mmCIF file of C-alpha atoms and ligand atoms in Angstrom:
data_model
loop_
_atom_site.group_PDB
_atom_site.id
_atom_site.type_symbol
_atom_site.label_atom_id
_atom_site.label_comp_id
_atom_site.label_asym_id
_atom_site.label_seq_id
_atom_site.Cartn_x
_atom_site.Cartn_y
_atom_site.Cartn_z
ATOM 1 C CA MET H 1 -27.313 25.233 -5.082
ATOM 2 C CA ASN H 2 -30.178 25.220 -3.552
ATOM 3 C CA ILE H 3 -31.058 25.556 0.400
ATOM 4 C CA LYS H 4 -30.953 21.944 0.968
ATOM 5 C CA SER H 5 -27.545 21.583 -0.271
ATOM 6 C CA SER H 6 -25.986 24.484 1.069
ATOM 7 C CA LEU H 7 -27.240 23.427 4.745
ATOM 8 C CA SER H 8 -26.120 19.827 3.518
ATOM 9 C CA LYS H 9 -22.109 21.093 2.851
ATOM 10 C CA ILE H 10 -22.961 23.285 6.232
ATOM 11 C CA ALA H 11 -23.493 20.420 8.304
ATOM 12 C CA GLY H 12 -20.683 18.575 6.188
ATOM 13 C CA SER H 13 -18.676 21.304 7.256
ATOM 14 C CA LEU H 14 -19.399 21.393 10.612
ATOM 15 C CA LEU H 15 -18.550 17.582 11.222
ATOM 16 C CA LEU H 16 -14.782 17.836 9.947
ATOM 17 C CA ALA H 17 -13.050 17.130 13.325
ATOM 18 C CA VAL H 18 -9.494 17.708 14.010
ATOM 19 C CA ALA H 19 -8.205 13.913 15.222
ATOM 20 C CA THR H 20 -5.700 14.957 18.477
ATOM 21 C CA PHE H 21 -6.425 11.985 20.315
ATOM 22 C CA ALA H 22 -3.955 9.247 21.036
ATOM 23 C CA ALA H 23 -4.392 6.022 19.620
ATOM 24 C CA ALA H 24 -7.398 4.502 19.909
ATOM 25 C CA PRO H 25 -7.403 0.585 17.653
ATOM 26 C CA ALA H 26 -11.215 0.116 19.198
ATOM 27 C CA MET H 27 -12.390 3.562 18.203
ATOM 28 C CA ALA H 28 -15.169 3.099 15.125
ATOM 29 C CA SER H 29 -13.974 4.636 11.493
ATOM 30 C CA ALA H 30 -14.516 8.007 10.797
ATOM 31 C CA PRO H 31 -17.949 8.615 9.338
ATOM 32 C CA VAL H 32 -17.342 11.340 8.508
ATOM 33 C CA ASP H 33 -14.608 12.979 6.574
ATOM 34 C CA THR H 34 -11.957 14.446 9.541
ATOM 35 C CA LEU H 35 -9.335 15.869 9.402
ATOM 36 C CA VAL H 36 -6.251 14.581 10.695
ATOM 37 C CA LYS H 37 -2.361 16.834 11.334
ATOM 38 C CA ALA H 38 0.989 14.941 11.283
ATOM 39 C CA THR H 39 3.050 15.861 13.808
ATOM 40 C CA GLY H 40 5.755 13.821 12.554
ATOM 41 C CA ASN H 41 6.283 9.918 12.534
ATOM 42 C CA PRO H 42 3.887 8.218 12.621
ATOM 43 C CA ILE H 43 1.382 10.405 10.641
ATOM 44 C CA PHE H 44 -1.191 8.997 12.506
ATOM 45 C CA THR H 45 -1.469 8.100 16.034
ATOM 46 C CA HIS H 46 -5.271 8.045 16.620
ATOM 47 C CA LYS H 47 -5.492 4.535 14.997
ATOM 48 C CA TYR H 48 -2.871 1.998 13.861
ATOM 49 C CA THR H 49 -2.505 1.965 10.001
ATOM 50 C CA ALA H 50 -0.323 -0.466 7.924
ATOM 51 C CA ASP H 51 0.519 -1.389 4.332
ATOM 52 C CA PRO H 52 0.151 1.945 3.107
ATOM 53 C CA ALA H 53 -0.285 2.279 -0.840
ATOM 54 C CA ALA H 54 -0.052 5.894 -1.853
ATOM 55 C CA LEU H 55 -1.685 7.226 -5.617
ATOM 56 C CA VAL H 56 -0.993 10.903 -6.608
ATOM 57 C CA HIS H 57 -4.041 11.776 -8.587
ATOM 58 C CA LYS H 58 -5.123 15.465 -9.426
ATOM 59 C CA GLY H 59 -2.432 17.000 -7.240
ATOM 60 C CA ARG H 60 -3.800 15.332 -4.003
ATOM 61 C CA VAL H 61 -2.193 11.968 -2.509
ATOM 62 C CA TYR H 62 -4.641 9.139 -1.574
ATOM 63 C CA LEU H 63 -2.835 7.011 1.023
ATOM 64 C CA TYR H 64 -4.444 3.497 1.410
ATOM 65 C CA ALA H 65 -3.624 1.248 4.515
ATOM 66 C CA GLY H 66 -4.787 -1.457 6.349
ATOM 67 C CA HIS H 67 -6.428 -0.613 9.839
ATOM 68 C CA ASP H 68 -4.415 -2.924 12.351
ATOM 69 C CA GLN H 69 -7.332 -3.339 15.170
ATOM 70 C CA ALA H 70 -5.688 -6.210 17.433
ATOM 71 C CA PRO H 71 -6.052 -5.135 20.937
ATOM 72 C CA PRO H 72 -3.137 -3.994 23.080
ATOM 73 C CA ARG H 73 -1.024 -7.417 23.660
ATOM 74 C CA HIS H 74 -2.913 -9.450 21.328
ATOM 75 C CA GLU H 75 -0.185 -11.107 18.870
ATOM 76 C CA GLY H 76 -1.427 -11.515 15.029
ATOM 77 C CA TYR H 77 -3.386 -9.276 13.020
ATOM 78 C CA VAL H 78 -6.929 -8.257 13.415
ATOM 79 C CA MET H 79 -7.693 -6.449 10.182
ATOM 80 C CA ASN H 80 -11.459 -5.688 9.290
ATOM 81 C CA GLU H 81 -11.229 -3.110 6.910
ATOM 82 C CA TRP H 82 -8.522 -0.735 4.972
ATOM 83 C CA LEU H 83 -8.635 3.179 5.304
ATOM 84 C CA VAL H 84 -8.469 6.175 3.236
ATOM 85 C CA PHE H 85 -6.376 9.362 3.807
ATOM 86 C CA SER H 86 -5.826 11.981 1.197
ATOM 87 C CA SER H 87 -3.675 14.995 1.388
ATOM 88 C CA GLU H 88 -2.623 18.194 -0.652
ATOM 89 C CA ASP H 89 0.611 18.523 1.073
ATOM 90 C CA LEU H 90 1.137 15.118 2.969
ATOM 91 C CA VAL H 91 1.000 16.946 6.566
ATOM 92 C CA ASN H 92 -2.219 17.878 6.632
ATOM 93 C CA TRP H 93 -4.568 14.874 5.972
ATOM 94 C CA THR H 94 -8.277 13.820 5.741
ATOM 95 C CA GLU H 95 -9.479 10.831 6.908
ATOM 96 C CA HIS H 96 -12.668 9.220 4.676
ATOM 97 C CA PRO H 97 -15.319 7.129 5.790
ATOM 98 C CA VAL H 98 -14.204 3.362 5.701
ATOM 99 C CA PRO H 99 -14.100 2.723 1.355
ATOM 100 C CA LEU H 100 -13.637 -0.986 1.581
ATOM 101 C CA ALA H 101 -13.486 -4.155 3.553
ATOM 102 C CA PRO H 102 -13.169 -7.715 2.966
ATOM 103 C CA LYS H 103 -17.097 -8.650 3.860
ATOM 104 C CA ASP H 104 -17.224 -6.445 0.416
ATOM 105 C CA PHE H 105 -16.022 -9.244 -1.455
ATOM 106 C CA ALA H 106 -18.493 -11.839 -1.110
ATOM 107 C CA TRP H 107 -16.631 -14.727 -1.253
ATOM 108 C CA ALA H 108 -13.902 -13.451 1.184
ATOM 109 C CA SER H 109 -13.861 -14.287 4.775
ATOM 110 C CA GLY H 110 -11.820 -11.767 6.009
ATOM 111 C CA ASP H 111 -7.979 -9.860 6.541
ATOM 112 C CA ALA H 112 -7.815 -7.025 5.018
ATOM 113 C CA TRP H 113 -4.020 -7.500 4.577
ATOM 114 C CA ALA H 114 -2.078 -5.314 1.859
ATOM 115 C CA SER H 115 -3.600 -3.966 -1.260
ATOM 116 C CA HIS H 116 -2.846 -1.637 -3.248
ATOM 117 C CA VAL H 117 -5.216 1.043 -5.419
ATOM 118 C CA ILE H 118 -4.167 2.193 -8.977
ATOM 119 C CA GLU H 119 -5.952 4.745 -11.733
ATOM 120 C CA ARG H 120 -7.061 3.719 -15.607
ATOM 121 C CA ASN H 121 -9.680 5.562 -17.632
ATOM 122 C CA GLY H 122 -11.062 7.302 -14.812
ATOM 123 C CA LYS H 123 -11.359 4.070 -12.905
ATOM 124 C CA PHE H 124 -9.921 3.218 -9.650
ATOM 125 C CA TYR H 125 -8.894 -0.391 -9.665
ATOM 126 C CA TRP H 126 -8.257 -1.733 -5.679
ATOM 127 C CA TYR H 127 -6.648 -4.777 -5.767
ATOM 128 C CA SER H 128 -6.490 -6.932 -1.957
ATOM 129 C CA THR H 129 -5.146 -9.630 -0.217
ATOM 130 C CA VAL H 130 -7.733 -11.282 1.777
ATOM 131 C CA THR H 131 -8.587 -14.689 2.758
ATOM 132 C CA HIS H 132 -10.753 -16.912 0.673
ATOM 133 C CA ALA H 133 -13.893 -18.527 1.968
ATOM 134 C CA THR H 134 -13.511 -21.652 0.236
ATOM 135 C CA LYS H 135 -10.173 -21.931 -1.093
ATOM 136 C CA PRO H 136 -7.696 -22.468 1.201
ATOM 137 C CA GLY H 137 -5.835 -19.897 1.677
ATOM 138 C CA LYS H 138 -4.756 -16.081 0.747
ATOM 139 C CA ALA H 139 -5.914 -14.539 -2.389
ATOM 140 C CA ILE H 140 -6.251 -11.228 -4.123
ATOM 141 C CA GLY H 141 -9.591 -9.843 -5.195
ATOM 142 C CA VAL H 142 -10.138 -6.568 -6.909
ATOM 143 C CA ALA H 143 -12.361 -3.966 -6.106
ATOM 144 C CA VAL H 144 -13.318 -1.058 -8.455
ATOM 145 C CA ALA H 145 -14.651 2.816 -8.185
ATOM 146 C CA ASP H 146 -15.066 5.854 -9.943
ATOM 147 C CA ASN H 147 -13.244 8.111 -7.736
ATOM 148 C CA PRO H 148 -10.258 7.740 -5.195
ATOM 149 C CA ILE H 149 -11.948 7.428 -2.129
ATOM 150 C CA GLY H 150 -14.863 5.234 -2.908
ATOM 151 C CA PRO H 151 -16.903 3.147 -1.849
ATOM 152 C CA PHE H 152 -15.088 0.370 -4.175
ATOM 153 C CA LYS H 153 -17.393 -2.641 -5.373
ATOM 154 C CA ASP H 154 -16.132 -6.262 -5.736
ATOM 155 C CA ALA H 155 -14.767 -6.169 -9.747
ATOM 156 C CA ILE H 156 -15.329 -9.450 -10.783
ATOM 157 C CA GLY H 157 -17.425 -11.197 -7.889
ATOM 158 C CA SER H 158 -14.927 -13.800 -7.207
ATOM 159 C CA ALA H 159 -11.379 -13.539 -6.748
ATOM 160 C CA LEU H 160 -8.566 -12.419 -9.154
ATOM 161 C CA ILE H 161 -5.723 -15.043 -7.708
ATOM 162 C CA THR H 162 -6.195 -17.780 -5.558
ATOM 163 C CA ASN H 163 -3.850 -19.884 -3.751
ATOM 164 C CA ASP H 164 -4.224 -23.225 -6.030
ATOM 165 C CA MET H 165 -3.271 -20.982 -8.776
ATOM 166 C CA THR H 166 0.774 -21.183 -7.333
ATOM 167 C CA THR H 167 1.787 -24.397 -6.313
ATOM 168 C CA ASP H 168 5.401 -23.645 -5.921
ATOM 169 C CA THR H 169 5.343 -23.577 -2.122
ATOM 170 C CA ASN H 170 2.885 -25.427 0.520
ATOM 171 C CA ILE H 171 2.307 -21.956 2.329
ATOM 172 C CA SER H 172 -1.011 -20.512 2.145
ATOM 173 C CA TRP H 173 -0.468 -17.154 1.959
ATOM 174 C CA ASP H 174 2.429 -17.082 -0.678
ATOM 175 C CA ASP H 175 -0.631 -14.960 -2.599
ATOM 176 C CA ILE H 176 -0.679 -11.728 -0.593
ATOM 177 C CA ASP H 177 0.525 -7.988 -1.535
ATOM 178 C CA PRO H 178 -0.528 -6.998 -4.880
ATOM 179 C CA ALA H 179 1.260 -3.960 -6.404
ATOM 180 C CA VAL H 180 0.198 -3.146 -10.214
ATOM 181 C CA PHE H 181 1.993 -0.930 -12.189
ATOM 182 C CA LEU H 182 0.538 0.936 -15.920
ATOM 183 C CA ASP H 183 3.750 1.042 -17.907
ATOM 184 C CA ASP H 184 3.472 3.425 -20.761
ATOM 185 C CA LYS H 185 2.633 1.975 -23.343
ATOM 186 C CA GLY H 186 -0.947 1.124 -21.169
ATOM 187 C CA GLN H 187 0.220 -2.795 -20.588
ATOM 188 C CA ALA H 188 -0.808 -3.612 -16.671
ATOM 189 C CA TYR H 189 1.142 -5.751 -14.658
ATOM 190 C CA LEU H 190 0.155 -7.163 -11.323
ATOM 191 C CA PHE H 191 3.468 -8.623 -9.067
ATOM 192 C CA TRP H 192 2.574 -9.847 -5.688
ATOM 193 C CA GLY H 193 3.980 -12.809 -3.924
ATOM 194 C CA ASN H 194 5.052 -13.897 0.044
ATOM 195 C CA THR H 195 8.586 -16.028 -0.210
ATOM 196 C CA ILE H 196 8.121 -16.576 -3.958
ATOM 197 C CA LEU H 197 7.609 -13.038 -6.199
ATOM 198 C CA TYR H 198 4.968 -13.621 -9.073
ATOM 199 C CA TYR H 199 3.963 -11.536 -11.416
ATOM 200 C CA ALA H 200 1.327 -11.676 -14.545
ATOM 201 C CA LYS H 201 -0.020 -9.013 -17.233
ATOM 202 C CA LEU H 202 -3.348 -8.083 -16.771
ATOM 203 C CA LYS H 203 -5.798 -7.355 -19.578
ATOM 204 C CA ALA H 204 -7.551 -3.655 -19.921
ATOM 205 C CA ASN H 205 -9.924 -4.324 -18.352
ATOM 206 C CA MET H 206 -7.421 -4.879 -15.010
ATOM 207 C CA ILE H 207 -9.742 -7.868 -13.875
ATOM 208 C CA GLU H 208 -8.248 -10.374 -15.739
ATOM 209 C CA LEU H 209 -4.814 -11.691 -16.749
ATOM 210 C CA ASP H 210 -3.068 -11.653 -19.345
ATOM 211 C CA GLY H 211 -0.870 -14.185 -19.697
ATOM 212 C CA PRO H 212 0.886 -16.861 -17.742
ATOM 213 C CA VAL H 213 1.864 -16.262 -14.211
ATOM 214 C CA GLN H 214 5.743 -16.218 -13.865
ATOM 215 C CA LYS H 215 8.311 -15.768 -11.589
ATOM 216 C CA ILE H 216 11.364 -13.194 -10.333
ATOM 217 C CA THR H 217 13.940 -15.964 -9.162
ATOM 218 C CA ASN H 218 16.929 -13.597 -8.219
ATOM 219 C CA LEU H 219 15.820 -11.165 -5.924
ATOM 220 C CA PRO H 220 17.490 -12.452 -2.627
ATOM 221 C CA HIS H 221 15.703 -12.470 0.568
ATOM 222 C CA PHE H 222 12.661 -12.046 -0.802
ATOM 223 C CA THR H 223 9.888 -12.093 1.726
ATOM 224 C CA GLU H 224 6.729 -10.050 0.281
ATOM 225 C CA ALA H 225 5.494 -6.272 0.389
ATOM 226 C CA PRO H 226 6.865 -5.917 -3.543
ATOM 227 C CA TRP H 227 6.196 -2.310 -5.066
ATOM 228 C CA ILE H 228 7.208 -0.837 -8.931
ATOM 229 C CA HIS H 229 8.003 3.110 -9.354
ATOM 230 C CA LYS H 230 9.511 4.459 -12.391
ATOM 231 C CA ARG H 231 11.945 7.363 -12.830
ATOM 232 C CA ASN H 232 14.005 8.801 -15.593
ATOM 233 C CA GLY H 233 14.187 5.095 -17.642
ATOM 234 C CA TRP H 234 14.577 3.290 -14.989
ATOM 235 C CA TYR H 235 11.880 0.620 -13.130
ATOM 236 C CA TYR H 236 12.803 0.120 -9.243
ATOM 237 C CA LEU H 237 11.668 -3.326 -7.557
ATOM 238 C CA SER H 238 11.431 -2.637 -3.796
ATOM 239 C CA TYR H 239 10.505 -5.304 -1.281
ATOM 240 C CA ALA H 240 10.495 -6.362 2.306
ATOM 241 C CA TYR H 241 13.971 -8.967 2.562
ATOM 242 C CA GLN H 242 13.834 -11.521 5.536
ATOM 243 C CA PHE H 243 12.448 -11.655 8.445
ATOM 244 C CA PRO H 244 12.068 -9.249 10.484
ATOM 245 C CA GLU H 245 12.055 -7.085 7.445
ATOM 246 C CA LYS H 246 14.015 -4.670 6.113
ATOM 247 C CA THR H 247 13.370 -3.144 2.624
ATOM 248 C CA ALA H 248 15.772 -3.905 -0.617
ATOM 249 C CA TYR H 249 15.449 -2.988 -4.258
ATOM 250 C CA ALA H 250 16.528 -3.758 -7.330
ATOM 251 C CA MET H 251 16.584 -2.244 -11.089
ATOM 252 C CA SER H 252 16.133 -2.856 -14.483
ATOM 253 C CA LYS H 253 15.096 -1.424 -17.909
ATOM 254 C CA SER H 254 11.855 -3.326 -18.688
ATOM 255 C CA LEU H 255 9.122 -4.190 -16.753
ATOM 256 C CA ASP H 256 9.803 -8.172 -17.877
ATOM 257 C CA GLY H 257 13.568 -7.860 -16.188
ATOM 258 C CA PRO H 258 15.957 -9.089 -15.826
ATOM 259 C CA TRP H 259 15.770 -7.284 -12.429
ATOM 260 C CA GLU H 260 19.214 -6.741 -10.978
ATOM 261 C CA TYR H 261 19.646 -6.746 -7.291
ATOM 262 C CA LYS H 262 20.987 -3.420 -5.508
ATOM 263 C CA GLY H 263 20.902 -3.639 -2.037
ATOM 264 C CA ILE H 264 19.038 -2.605 1.178
ATOM 265 C CA LEU H 265 16.967 0.673 0.806
ATOM 266 C CA ASN H 266 15.812 0.732 4.315
ATOM 267 C CA GLU H 267 16.369 -0.813 7.574
ATOM 268 C CA ILE H 268 14.251 -2.724 10.614
ATOM 269 C CA ALA H 269 11.381 0.210 10.869
ATOM 270 C CA GLY H 270 11.421 0.213 14.726
ATOM 271 C CA ASN H 271 9.265 -1.860 16.783
ATOM 272 C CA SER H 272 7.878 -3.828 13.693
ATOM 273 C CA ASN H 273 8.916 -7.702 12.336
ATOM 274 C CA THR H 274 7.422 -6.163 9.038
ATOM 275 C CA ASN H 275 7.757 -3.409 6.636
ATOM 276 C CA HIS H 276 6.012 -1.961 4.027
ATOM 277 C CA GLN H 277 6.816 0.296 1.470
ATOM 278 C CA SER H 278 4.735 3.067 -0.722
ATOM 279 C CA ILE H 279 7.144 5.052 -2.598
ATOM 280 C CA ILE H 280 5.799 8.252 -4.667
ATOM 281 C CA GLU H 281 6.664 11.293 -6.476
ATOM 282 C CA PHE H 282 4.764 14.783 -5.405
ATOM 283 C CA LYS H 283 5.556 17.985 -6.098
ATOM 284 C CA GLY H 284 9.069 17.454 -7.278
ATOM 285 C CA LYS H 285 10.290 15.370 -4.444
ATOM 286 C CA SER H 286 10.409 11.852 -3.715
ATOM 287 C CA TYR H 287 8.755 9.712 -0.654
ATOM 288 C CA PHE H 288 9.410 6.871 1.270
ATOM 289 C CA ILE H 289 5.950 5.346 2.916
ATOM 290 C CA TYR H 290 6.236 2.619 5.158
ATOM 291 C CA HIS H 291 5.033 1.118 8.911
ATOM 292 C CA ASN H 292 6.799 0.906 11.836
ATOM 293 C CA GLY H 293 5.762 -0.457 15.254
ATOM 294 C CA GLY H 294 6.558 2.993 17.095
ATOM 295 C CA VAL H 295 3.227 4.568 18.463
ATOM 296 C CA GLN H 296 3.615 4.387 22.153
ATOM 297 C CA THR H 297 2.569 2.807 24.335
ATOM 298 C CA ASP H 298 0.819 -0.333 22.377
ATOM 299 C CA GLY H 299 2.238 0.074 19.040
ATOM 300 C CA GLY H 300 4.559 -3.225 18.039
ATOM 301 C CA SER H 301 4.129 -5.740 14.934
ATOM 302 C CA PHE H 302 0.382 -6.144 15.203
ATOM 303 C CA ARG H 303 -0.553 -2.356 16.401
ATOM 304 C CA ARG H 304 1.526 -0.744 13.234
ATOM 305 C CA SER H 305 1.770 3.087 12.018
ATOM 306 C CA VAL H 306 2.197 4.815 8.812
ATOM 307 C CA CYS H 307 5.329 7.131 8.365
ATOM 308 C CA ILE H 308 6.762 9.077 5.913
ATOM 309 C CA ASP H 309 10.406 10.076 5.080
ATOM 310 C CA TYR H 310 12.118 11.687 2.074
ATOM 311 C CA LEU H 311 13.398 9.133 -0.790
ATOM 312 C CA HIS H 312 17.089 10.526 -2.219
ATOM 313 C CA TYR H 313 18.609 9.592 -5.241
ATOM 314 C CA ASN H 314 22.090 8.607 -6.410
ATOM 315 C CA LYS H 315 23.444 10.566 -10.111
ATOM 316 C CA ASP H 316 23.274 7.446 -11.117
ATOM 317 C CA GLY H 317 19.631 6.160 -10.499
ATOM 318 C CA THR H 318 20.334 3.983 -7.648
ATOM 319 C CA LEU H 319 18.572 4.551 -3.942
ATOM 320 C CA LYS H 320 20.377 6.070 -1.218
ATOM 321 C CA ARG H 321 19.422 4.394 1.905
ATOM 322 C CA VAL H 322 16.204 5.708 3.432
ATOM 323 C CA GLN H 323 16.959 7.772 7.011
ATOM 324 C CA MET H 324 13.866 6.880 8.960
ATOM 325 C CA THR H 325 12.795 10.356 11.140
ATOM 326 C CA THR H 326 11.067 11.041 14.180
ATOM 327 C CA GLU H 327 10.015 14.520 12.561
ATOM 328 C CA GLY H 328 9.125 13.391 9.126
ATOM 329 C CA ILE H 329 8.659 15.805 6.386
ATOM 330 C CA LYS H 330 7.761 19.191 5.885
ATOM 331 C CA PRO H 331 4.541 20.415 4.167
ATOM 332 C CA ALA H 332 4.965 19.458 0.235
ATOM 333 C CA LYS H 333 4.542 22.720 -2.112
HETATM 334 O O1 FUB O 1 -0.623 -6.811 7.491
HETATM 335 C C1 FUB O 1 -0.769 -8.121 7.111
HETATM 336 C C2 FUB O 1 0.553 -8.859 5.926
HETATM 337 O O2 FUB O 1 1.808 -7.597 7.221
HETATM 338 C C3 FUB O 1 1.108 -7.703 4.762
HETATM 339 O O3 FUB O 1 -0.134 -8.125 3.905
HETATM 340 C C4 FUB O 1 2.719 -8.041 4.654
HETATM 341 O O4 FUB O 1 2.823 -7.108 3.799
HETATM 342 C C5 FUB O 1 2.467 -7.282 6.087
HETATM 343 O O5 FUB O 1 2.816 -6.273 6.229
#
């Protein structure tokens, strides 16, 4: 290492700051890596975070979230960027510089709604909900990077999914909340939707559909926020149920279904009319990551905050209902 790079490394370390201040949604996003320690739920209180999507990669969890930037008492989403945090123990987090914003998609007009990042062959694909600038409604874009904290760049130059591709409902926001799962045979699936749950296969390049858009129609009260995970040969499809939202789930032996509805997984999360879950296994434990509106004093449906609690399984593979806690989790070892 030469003197210049040593000095820049030292300068970088000096810039690492421990964030201990209370929620300040208007605060500028971290320009450098910033340490944030969780002291229970919500795990971050220095800014509002929503729609968590976690990725386990090389012994670290990367937590992607939308940034709720609505001022106090404002009723409506103000979301101009996504955030990324990473951790080796789910308690001590590093907040990285903003990795992606709707303005990075030239064809989008804004709204950093729910997203999901997965890795394939050393590339990281970020499926994002945004508002389309020229086609009515929400759309799903894909950004790509060669590392999990980005910066990410538009991978296609246009939307992967637009509202005119799904005509089952008149609502303009049914093409939101992407969730991608790569199966053991290398086939990737994209799930998404609001009130109607859509899915389609993706080509190996991860930026084109590989077949028709299909629907899953037997899940009661599907609202949005699908998430797929797999454990012991079972696929789990969890989703936001009713409105205000609980989380419910179904199980299947195949990503093509049939999905069997299994019940409520999580109750309404305090002070938030939405819920949005991410489920991971990390260092031998299962975690349920979600958001609530629990940060004092301005937290609510448009100023949400990410939380983490344990997820437990029954012997037959079904899920025990999540117990949301103030205390949160212990550091993962
Ligand atoms: O954050 C905006 C929207 O609220 C998300 O796309 C939905 O999942 C809900 O959480």
